[in-house]
Tab-separated table of C-alpha atoms in Angstrom:
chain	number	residue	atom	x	y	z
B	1	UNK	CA	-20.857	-8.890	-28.682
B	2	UNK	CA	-21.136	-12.164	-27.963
B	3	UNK	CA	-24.376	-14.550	-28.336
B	4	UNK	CA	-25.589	-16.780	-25.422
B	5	UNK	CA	-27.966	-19.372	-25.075
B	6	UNK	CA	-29.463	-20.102	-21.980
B	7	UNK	CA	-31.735	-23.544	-21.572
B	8	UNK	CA	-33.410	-22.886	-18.275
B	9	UNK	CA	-34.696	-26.554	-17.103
B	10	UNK	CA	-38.212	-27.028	-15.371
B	11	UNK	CA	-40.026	-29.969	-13.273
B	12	UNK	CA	-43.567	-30.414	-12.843
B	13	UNK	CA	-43.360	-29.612	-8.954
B	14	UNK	CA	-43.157	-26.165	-10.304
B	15	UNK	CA	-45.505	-25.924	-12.943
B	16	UNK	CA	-48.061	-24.403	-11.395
B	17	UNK	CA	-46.246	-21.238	-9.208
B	18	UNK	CA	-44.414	-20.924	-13.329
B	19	UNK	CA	-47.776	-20.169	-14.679
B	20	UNK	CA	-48.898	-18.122	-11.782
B	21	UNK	CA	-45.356	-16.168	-12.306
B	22	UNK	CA	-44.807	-16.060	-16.090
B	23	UNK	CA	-46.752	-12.687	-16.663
B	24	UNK	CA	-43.896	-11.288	-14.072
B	25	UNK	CA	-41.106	-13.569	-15.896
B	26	UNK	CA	-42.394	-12.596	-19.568
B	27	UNK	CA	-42.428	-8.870	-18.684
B	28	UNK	CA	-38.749	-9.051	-17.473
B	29	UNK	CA	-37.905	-10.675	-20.682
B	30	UNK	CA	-40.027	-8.377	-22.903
B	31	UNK	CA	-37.612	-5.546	-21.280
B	32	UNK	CA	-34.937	-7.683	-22.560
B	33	UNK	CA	-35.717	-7.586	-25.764
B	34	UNK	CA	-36.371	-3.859	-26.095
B	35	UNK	CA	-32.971	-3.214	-24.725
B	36	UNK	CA	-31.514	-5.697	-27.277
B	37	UNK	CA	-30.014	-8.333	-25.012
B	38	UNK	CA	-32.728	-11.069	-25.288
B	39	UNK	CA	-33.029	-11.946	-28.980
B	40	UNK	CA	-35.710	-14.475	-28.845
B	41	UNK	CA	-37.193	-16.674	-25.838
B	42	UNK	CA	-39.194	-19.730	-25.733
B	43	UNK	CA	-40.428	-22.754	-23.687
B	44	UNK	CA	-40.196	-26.185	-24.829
B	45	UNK	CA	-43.432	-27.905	-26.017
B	46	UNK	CA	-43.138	-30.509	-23.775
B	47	UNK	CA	-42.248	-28.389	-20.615
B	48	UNK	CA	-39.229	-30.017	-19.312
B	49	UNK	CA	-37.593	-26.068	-19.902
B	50	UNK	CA	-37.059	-23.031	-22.178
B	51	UNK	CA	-34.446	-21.857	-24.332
B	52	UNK	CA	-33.201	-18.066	-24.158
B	53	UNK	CA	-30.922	-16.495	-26.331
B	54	UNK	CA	-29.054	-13.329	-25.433
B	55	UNK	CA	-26.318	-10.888	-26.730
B	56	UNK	CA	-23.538	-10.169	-23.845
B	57	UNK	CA	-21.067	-9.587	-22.646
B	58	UNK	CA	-19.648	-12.453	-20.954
B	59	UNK	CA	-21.012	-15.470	-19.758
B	60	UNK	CA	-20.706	-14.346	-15.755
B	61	UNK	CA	-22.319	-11.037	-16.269
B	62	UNK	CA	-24.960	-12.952	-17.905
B	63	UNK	CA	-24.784	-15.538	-15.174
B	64	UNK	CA	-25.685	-12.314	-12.556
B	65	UNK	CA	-28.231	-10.878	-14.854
B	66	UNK	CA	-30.353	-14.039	-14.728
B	67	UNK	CA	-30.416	-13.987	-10.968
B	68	UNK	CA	-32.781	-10.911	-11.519
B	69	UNK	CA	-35.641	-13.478	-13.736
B	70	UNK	CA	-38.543	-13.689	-11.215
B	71	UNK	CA	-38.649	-17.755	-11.938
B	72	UNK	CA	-35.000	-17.478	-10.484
B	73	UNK	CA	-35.976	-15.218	-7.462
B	74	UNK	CA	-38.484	-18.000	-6.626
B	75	UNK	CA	-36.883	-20.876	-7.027
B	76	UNK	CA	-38.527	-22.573	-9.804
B	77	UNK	CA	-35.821	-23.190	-12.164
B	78	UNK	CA	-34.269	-26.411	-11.322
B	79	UNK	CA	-31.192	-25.800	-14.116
B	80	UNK	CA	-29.674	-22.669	-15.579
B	81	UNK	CA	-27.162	-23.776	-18.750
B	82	UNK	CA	-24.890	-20.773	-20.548
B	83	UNK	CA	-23.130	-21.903	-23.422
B	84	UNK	CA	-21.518	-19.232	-25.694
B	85	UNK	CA	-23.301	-19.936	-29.052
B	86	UNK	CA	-21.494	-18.796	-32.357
B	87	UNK	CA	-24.165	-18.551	-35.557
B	88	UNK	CA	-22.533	-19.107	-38.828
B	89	UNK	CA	-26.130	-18.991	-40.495
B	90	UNK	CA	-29.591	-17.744	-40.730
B	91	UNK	CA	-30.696	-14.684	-38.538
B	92	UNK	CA	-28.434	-14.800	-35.714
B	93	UNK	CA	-25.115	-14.844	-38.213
B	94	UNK	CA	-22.926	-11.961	-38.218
């Protein structure tokens, strides 16, 4: 199955409501990852966004199942990015 990553992109008008919300957002991801589709998650240190990686099965069903992040339900995403990644190294390489 294919690998995904996601860079979800973030302004400071948001910060705030995103720490308020990232117990509800980290608990949808934790699902994720016991299900196997999210295989590792992460903001960037300076804020501007995160980068999620995920395992499925196209880049449109992937596209839907983001709709369902609680950031993405409120609005405080300000960029959603899916590029089919292919690992030819390291922990991700098939």
């Amino acid at each position: 199955m294919p690998i995904f990553a996601v860079h979800y992109t973030y302004t400071d008008a948001t910060a705030a409501d995103r720490a308020t919300n990232r117990p509800e957002h980290r608990g949808w991801l934790n699902a994720l990852v016991d299900a196997g589709t999210v295989l590792s998650s992460g903001p960037y240190p300076d804020g501007s966004g995160a980068l999620l990686l995920f395992r499925y099965e196209d880049a449109s069903s992937l596209t839907e199942l983001l709709s369902n992040d609680p950031f993405a339900k409120l609005g405080l995403i300000e960029a959603v990015r899916v590029v089919e990644w292919l690992p030819v190294m390291g922990a991700f390489a098939e």
